[in-house]
């Protein structure tokens, strides 16, 4: 049954294995509980389900990439992005429409203000995030030749609650640069960086490519109750905070585009070390992503 009350559907279902191929249904909570009460009272219930699903096979979709060319080191890249796709139950307003819009807004405003960053800033609206971060994986493949020149990749994907810092994903050496980049907006803080690797959004492929990567850590606001649910709609977005988050994200982005870089891309052994010495392995297993790392299909290869 849906874990959400008031007739709302929530998509997390009962599959216990990734290779499950049986159709699954979710019943909205109130009716499911009523059915349960009736069954417990000894009534016999029939279930009729009409499933309106078409499977038309594989299809192609795209990331949206826009860039502001660097004025001094245009061949070096800062990536900042949010994902464009969402689960179909709601409109995906907090996950992740609001932050996709924020990326467009930041890009427009930088353009309008004539901001000239040292390095190239790439704004990316990722696709296929909800299917397993496929768009960001695709980006690391398409731009394989540029990976050594990616300085940092930042993702915003936890709704419209206040950004209270960034996950530095096991890259302790990024903690200080993040703080330095956020200095111009310190009035919107305080900001605390958490140096723990997190899996579940578009930083993942950058992390296993050994590239410095950040994820905005955000206050819960109403993200959780509406996460992947029918109720993730526009009225749940905190528009005022979203504007403040835009300022924070813009400061982070320009800060990294202009600062001196002291960190380097990690090699495969260093990424493996991170996987083996944090809870990263457990998280990767949760998403069933380890086989592709192990066989070199995904992530930095030994070179
Ligand atoms: Zn998301």
Tab-separated table of C-alpha atoms and ligand atoms in Angstrom:
chain	number	residue	atom	x	y	z
A	1	UNK	CA	0.000	0.000	0.000
A	2	UNK	CA	1.012	3.606	-0.474
A	3	UNK	CA	2.883	4.890	2.564
A	4	UNK	CA	1.186	8.290	2.157
A	5	UNK	CA	-2.222	9.115	3.681
A	6	UNK	CA	-5.167	10.976	2.141
A	7	UNK	CA	-5.517	8.977	-1.014
A	8	UNK	CA	-2.037	9.858	-2.267
A	9	UNK	CA	0.027	7.440	-4.243
A	10	UNK	CA	3.654	6.918	-3.437
A	11	UNK	CA	5.745	4.983	-5.889
A	12	UNK	CA	8.133	2.974	-3.733
A	13	UNK	CA	6.916	-0.537	-4.168
A	14	UNK	CA	7.649	-3.953	-2.886
A	15	UNK	CA	10.349	-5.174	-5.273
A	16	UNK	CA	13.074	-6.784	-3.258
A	17	UNK	CA	15.383	-7.535	-6.129
A	18	UNK	CA	16.620	-5.570	-9.101
A	19	UNK	CA	15.871	-8.410	-11.471
A	20	UNK	CA	12.219	-8.640	-10.428
A	21	UNK	CA	10.121	-8.881	-13.583
A	22	UNK	CA	6.654	-9.200	-12.067
A	23	UNK	CA	4.182	-6.368	-12.356
A	24	UNK	CA	3.533	-4.603	-9.060
A	25	UNK	CA	0.629	-2.455	-7.961
A	26	UNK	CA	0.257	0.093	-5.206
A	27	UNK	CA	-3.109	0.668	-3.597
A	28	UNK	CA	-3.787	4.005	-2.017
A	29	UNK	CA	-3.564	3.740	1.717
A	30	UNK	CA	-7.096	4.244	3.009
A	31	UNK	CA	-8.648	1.700	0.680
A	32	UNK	CA	-5.819	-0.752	1.236
A	33	UNK	CA	-6.367	-0.545	4.995
A	34	UNK	CA	-10.080	-1.031	4.546
A	35	UNK	CA	-9.414	-4.099	2.423
A	36	UNK	CA	-7.100	-5.378	5.138
A	37	UNK	CA	-9.744	-4.868	7.827
A	38	UNK	CA	-12.293	-6.729	5.764
A	39	UNK	CA	-9.939	-9.632	5.098
A	40	UNK	CA	-9.076	-9.829	8.798
A	41	UNK	CA	-12.780	-9.896	9.598
A	42	UNK	CA	-13.069	-12.999	7.453
A	43	UNK	CA	-14.577	-11.462	4.303
A	44	UNK	CA	-13.471	-12.731	0.934
A	45	UNK	CA	-12.431	-9.965	-1.457
A	46	UNK	CA	-11.912	-10.036	-5.187
A	47	UNK	CA	-9.403	-7.783	-6.890
A	48	UNK	CA	-9.809	-6.578	-10.443
A	49	UNK	CA	-7.009	-4.443	-11.838
A	50	UNK	CA	-6.869	-2.836	-15.240
A	51	UNK	CA	-3.302	-1.861	-15.966
A	52	UNK	CA	-2.893	0.826	-18.582
A	53	UNK	CA	0.773	0.470	-19.379
A	54	UNK	CA	2.507	0.354	-22.712
A	55	UNK	CA	6.089	-0.691	-23.154
A	56	UNK	CA	7.389	0.610	-26.434
A	57	UNK	CA	10.957	-0.435	-25.763
A	58	UNK	CA	14.130	1.597	-25.436
A	59	UNK	CA	14.186	5.254	-26.353
A	60	UNK	CA	16.708	8.033	-26.466
A	61	UNK	CA	16.594	11.143	-24.310
A	62	UNK	CA	19.004	14.000	-23.800
A	63	UNK	CA	20.721	16.151	-21.224
A	64	UNK	CA	20.466	19.893	-21.750
A	65	UNK	CA	23.861	21.584	-21.571
A	66	UNK	CA	24.539	25.308	-21.638
A	67	UNK	CA	27.855	26.964	-20.980
A	68	UNK	CA	29.478	30.257	-20.194
A	69	UNK	CA	32.938	30.141	-21.711
A	70	UNK	CA	35.870	30.736	-19.410
A	71	UNK	CA	37.872	33.879	-20.063
A	72	UNK	CA	41.267	32.504	-19.004
A	73	UNK	CA	41.083	28.703	-18.804
A	74	UNK	CA	38.151	27.915	-21.110
A	75	UNK	CA	39.310	24.293	-21.447
A	76	UNK	CA	38.674	23.661	-17.729
A	77	UNK	CA	35.146	22.967	-16.543
A	78	UNK	CA	32.891	23.538	-13.581
A	79	UNK	CA	29.683	21.556	-13.890
A	80	UNK	CA	26.581	22.552	-11.981
A	81	UNK	CA	23.298	20.796	-12.540
A	82	UNK	CA	19.945	19.396	-11.527
A	83	UNK	CA	17.862	16.670	-13.083
A	84	UNK	CA	15.120	17.284	-15.568
A	85	UNK	CA	13.200	14.042	-15.306
A	86	UNK	CA	10.909	12.997	-12.476
A	87	UNK	CA	8.611	10.237	-11.328
A	88	UNK	CA	5.307	10.486	-13.111
A	89	UNK	CA	2.952	10.463	-10.144
A	90	UNK	CA	3.230	14.144	-9.286
A	91	UNK	CA	4.786	16.899	-11.352
A	92	UNK	CA	8.198	16.493	-9.733
A	93	UNK	CA	8.178	20.099	-8.528
A	94	UNK	CA	10.587	19.653	-5.610
A	95	UNK	CA	12.289	16.640	-7.225
A	96	UNK	CA	13.634	18.228	-9.217
A	97	UNK	CA	11.804	20.822	-11.294
A	98	UNK	CA	12.563	23.704	-8.949
A	99	UNK	CA	16.318	23.158	-9.161
A	100	UNK	CA	16.283	22.643	-12.930
A	101	UNK	CA	14.599	26.041	-13.136
A	102	UNK	CA	17.174	27.434	-10.722
A	103	UNK	CA	20.013	26.383	-13.066
A	104	UNK	CA	18.372	28.197	-15.964
A	105	UNK	CA	17.853	31.249	-13.781
A	106	UNK	CA	21.485	31.341	-12.632
A	107	UNK	CA	22.755	30.965	-16.200
A	108	UNK	CA	20.487	33.752	-17.443
A	109	UNK	CA	21.482	36.105	-14.656
A	110	UNK	CA	25.199	35.492	-15.107
A	111	UNK	CA	24.770	36.169	-18.798
A	112	UNK	CA	22.829	39.348	-18.103
A	113	UNK	CA	25.376	40.582	-15.563
A	114	UNK	CA	28.211	39.825	-17.967
A	115	UNK	CA	29.967	37.533	-15.461
A	116	UNK	CA	33.282	36.408	-16.978
A	117	UNK	CA	34.506	33.344	-15.101
A	118	UNK	CA	38.107	32.157	-15.450
A	119	UNK	CA	37.016	28.604	-16.267
A	120	UNK	CA	34.073	27.459	-18.336
A	121	UNK	CA	30.859	26.904	-16.384
A	122	UNK	CA	28.593	24.175	-17.710
A	123	UNK	CA	24.980	24.216	-16.580
A	124	UNK	CA	23.481	20.799	-17.101
A	125	UNK	CA	19.909	19.587	-16.811
A	126	UNK	CA	20.402	15.856	-16.415
A	127	UNK	CA	18.022	13.357	-17.875
A	128	UNK	CA	17.327	9.788	-16.756
A	129	UNK	CA	18.385	10.479	-13.171
A	130	UNK	CA	15.490	8.530	-11.712
A	131	UNK	CA	16.341	5.493	-13.847
A	132	UNK	CA	19.819	5.241	-12.360
A	133	UNK	CA	21.653	8.533	-13.030
A	134	UNK	CA	21.867	7.601	-16.696
A	135	UNK	CA	22.243	11.132	-18.059
A	136	UNK	CA	25.244	12.004	-15.923
A	137	UNK	CA	26.787	8.617	-16.713
A	138	UNK	CA	26.239	9.393	-20.408
A	139	UNK	CA	27.891	12.791	-19.956
A	140	UNK	CA	31.029	11.207	-18.505
A	141	UNK	CA	31.151	8.922	-21.567
A	142	UNK	CA	30.438	11.591	-24.177
A	143	UNK	CA	32.956	13.950	-22.575
A	144	UNK	CA	35.483	11.249	-21.659
A	145	UNK	CA	38.303	13.213	-23.274
A	146	UNK	CA	37.563	16.216	-21.062
A	147	UNK	CA	37.334	14.385	-17.726
A	148	UNK	CA	40.872	15.357	-16.657
A	149	UNK	CA	39.904	18.994	-17.075
A	150	UNK	CA	36.771	18.865	-14.942
A	151	UNK	CA	37.539	20.703	-11.746
A	152	UNK	CA	34.330	20.051	-9.835
A	153	UNK	CA	30.745	18.920	-10.481
A	154	UNK	CA	27.955	20.155	-8.217
A	155	UNK	CA	24.387	18.863	-7.997
A	156	UNK	CA	21.276	20.297	-6.356
A	157	UNK	CA	18.562	17.678	-5.863
A	158	UNK	CA	16.968	17.868	-2.411
A	159	UNK	CA	14.079	20.226	-3.076
A	160	UNK	CA	13.685	23.852	-2.074
A	161	UNK	CA	14.649	23.783	1.596
A	162	UNK	CA	17.534	26.034	2.654
A	163	UNK	CA	20.970	24.961	1.398
A	164	UNK	CA	22.908	24.619	4.634
A	165	UNK	CA	26.153	23.367	3.134
A	166	UNK	CA	27.498	20.782	0.743
A	167	UNK	CA	28.400	17.118	0.840
A	168	UNK	CA	32.028	16.851	-0.249
A	169	UNK	CA	31.691	13.111	-0.894
A	170	UNK	CA	34.884	11.855	0.686
A	171	UNK	CA	37.019	14.662	-0.714
A	172	UNK	CA	38.222	16.366	2.444
A	173	UNK	CA	40.377	18.705	0.329
A	174	UNK	CA	37.180	20.327	-1.012
A	175	UNK	CA	35.882	21.423	2.377
A	176	UNK	CA	37.963	24.580	2.563
A	177	UNK	CA	37.418	25.620	-1.096
A	178	UNK	CA	33.642	25.278	-0.624
A	179	UNK	CA	33.794	27.517	2.442
A	180	UNK	CA	35.883	30.043	0.489
A	181	UNK	CA	33.442	30.006	-2.443
A	182	UNK	CA	30.498	30.610	-0.112
A	183	UNK	CA	32.152	33.582	1.612
A	184	UNK	CA	30.273	36.205	-0.480
A	185	UNK	CA	26.931	34.748	0.675
A	186	UNK	CA	27.842	33.960	4.263
A	187	UNK	CA	24.848	36.041	5.410
A	188	UNK	CA	22.625	33.288	3.982
A	189	UNK	CA	24.421	30.695	6.127
A	190	UNK	CA	25.641	29.235	8.351
A	191	UNK	CA	27.046	26.565	6.060
A	192	UNK	CA	28.480	23.258	7.227
A	193	UNK	CA	30.189	20.838	4.882
A	194	UNK	CA	29.744	17.113	5.431
A	195	UNK	CA	32.552	14.972	4.091
A	196	UNK	CA	30.628	11.765	3.475
A	197	UNK	CA	30.041	10.139	0.096
A	198	UNK	CA	26.436	10.005	-1.002
A	199	UNK	CA	24.955	7.934	-3.807
A	200	UNK	CA	21.580	8.617	-5.356
A	201	UNK	CA	21.962	11.646	-7.587
A	202	UNK	CA	24.061	13.008	-10.451
A	203	UNK	CA	27.314	13.417	-8.541
A	204	UNK	CA	27.782	9.627	-8.653
A	205	UNK	CA	29.521	9.216	-11.993
A	206	UNK	CA	31.803	12.166	-11.297
A	207	UNK	CA	32.693	10.610	-7.947
A	208	UNK	CA	33.662	7.284	-9.525
A	209	UNK	CA	35.485	9.155	-12.294
A	210	UNK	CA	37.628	10.607	-9.505
A	211	UNK	CA	36.382	14.139	-10.068
A	212	UNK	CA	35.695	16.475	-7.153
A	213	UNK	CA	31.953	16.464	-6.621
A	214	UNK	CA	29.456	18.246	-4.414
A	215	UNK	CA	25.810	17.822	-3.501
A	216	UNK	CA	23.844	20.592	-1.845
A	217	UNK	CA	22.674	19.576	1.612
A	218	UNK	CA	19.244	21.066	2.237
A	219	UNK	CA	16.859	21.476	5.106
A	220	UNK	CA	14.003	19.025	4.908
A	221	UNK	CA	11.186	21.581	4.445
A	222	UNK	CA	8.466	19.435	2.850
A	223	UNK	CA	10.676	17.353	0.591
A	224	UNK	CA	10.309	14.059	2.463
A	225	UNK	CA	6.520	13.695	2.693
A	226	UNK	CA	6.093	14.506	-1.003
A	227	UNK	CA	9.175	12.686	-2.282
A	228	UNK	CA	8.288	10.661	-5.389
A	229	UNK	CA	4.615	11.036	-4.495
A	230	UNK	CA	1.547	12.326	-6.261
A	231	UNK	CA	1.715	15.376	-4.023
A	232	UNK	CA	5.084	16.702	-5.329
A	233	UNK	CA	3.494	19.713	-6.959
A	234	UNK	CA	4.313	23.407	-7.447
A	235	UNK	CA	2.520	24.563	-4.263
A	236	UNK	CA	5.106	22.621	-2.204
A	237	UNK	CA	8.038	24.661	-3.527
A	238	UNK	CA	9.425	27.379	-1.256
A	239	UNK	CA	9.907	30.079	-3.878
A	240	UNK	CA	11.563	32.590	-1.592
A	241	UNK	CA	14.113	30.072	-0.399
A	242	UNK	CA	14.649	28.890	-3.954
A	243	UNK	CA	15.843	32.400	-4.868
A	244	UNK	CA	18.220	32.420	-1.911
A	245	UNK	CA	19.457	28.968	-2.917
A	246	UNK	CA	20.112	30.371	-6.394
A	247	UNK	CA	22.408	32.996	-4.853
A	248	UNK	CA	24.204	30.320	-2.822
A	249	UNK	CA	24.625	28.018	-5.828
A	250	UNK	CA	25.779	30.886	-8.037
A	251	UNK	CA	28.393	31.894	-5.448
A	252	UNK	CA	29.622	28.317	-5.225
A	253	UNK	CA	29.835	28.036	-8.996
A	254	UNK	CA	31.645	31.301	-9.670
A	255	UNK	CA	33.890	30.694	-6.657
A	256	UNK	CA	35.078	27.392	-8.118
A	257	UNK	CA	35.305	28.841	-11.604
A	258	UNK	CA	37.734	31.489	-10.387
A	259	UNK	CA	39.807	29.946	-7.586
A	260	UNK	CA	43.237	28.345	-7.675
A	261	UNK	CA	42.851	24.587	-7.755
A	262	UNK	CA	44.855	22.524	-5.282
A	263	UNK	CA	43.168	19.125	-5.707
A	264	UNK	CA	43.517	16.550	-8.461
A	265	UNK	CA	41.453	13.938	-10.173
A	266	UNK	CA	41.669	10.630	-8.344
A	267	UNK	CA	42.843	7.469	-10.075
A	268	UNK	CA	40.929	4.181	-9.933
A	269	UNK	CA	42.867	2.923	-6.917
A	270	UNK	CA	41.990	6.082	-4.982
A	271	UNK	CA	38.312	5.736	-5.864
A	272	UNK	CA	38.464	2.063	-4.853
A	273	UNK	CA	40.009	3.135	-1.555
A	274	UNK	CA	37.092	5.490	-0.963
A	275	UNK	CA	34.619	2.708	-1.796
A	276	UNK	CA	36.335	0.254	0.540
A	277	UNK	CA	36.886	2.577	3.473
A	278	UNK	CA	33.546	4.367	3.791
A	279	UNK	CA	29.949	3.214	3.561
A	280	UNK	CA	30.148	3.964	-0.160
A	281	UNK	CA	30.221	0.250	-0.999
A	282	UNK	CA	26.983	-0.356	0.905
A	283	UNK	CA	25.320	2.579	-0.866
A	284	UNK	CA	26.547	1.420	-4.275
A	285	UNK	CA	25.178	-2.052	-3.553
A	286	UNK	CA	21.834	-0.568	-2.584
A	287	UNK	CA	21.565	0.833	-6.117
A	288	UNK	CA	23.031	-2.340	-7.618
A	289	UNK	CA	25.826	-0.328	-9.233
A	290	UNK	CA	28.883	-2.283	-8.125
A	291	UNK	CA	29.008	-4.736	-11.060
A	292	UNK	CA	29.389	-1.853	-13.540
A	293	UNK	CA	32.167	-0.305	-11.451
A	294	UNK	CA	33.904	-3.646	-11.110
A	295	UNK	CA	33.783	-4.522	-14.796
A	296	UNK	CA	34.905	-1.035	-15.825
A	297	UNK	CA	31.751	-0.196	-17.689
A	298	UNK	CA	31.116	2.738	-15.432
A	299	UNK	CA	33.645	4.929	-13.619
A	300	UNK	CA	37.356	5.512	-13.954
A	301	UNK	CA	39.295	2.674	-15.498
A	302	UNK	CA	42.850	1.791	-14.482
A	303	UNK	CA	45.181	3.821	-16.667
B	1	LIG	ZN1	15.870	13.879	-7.528
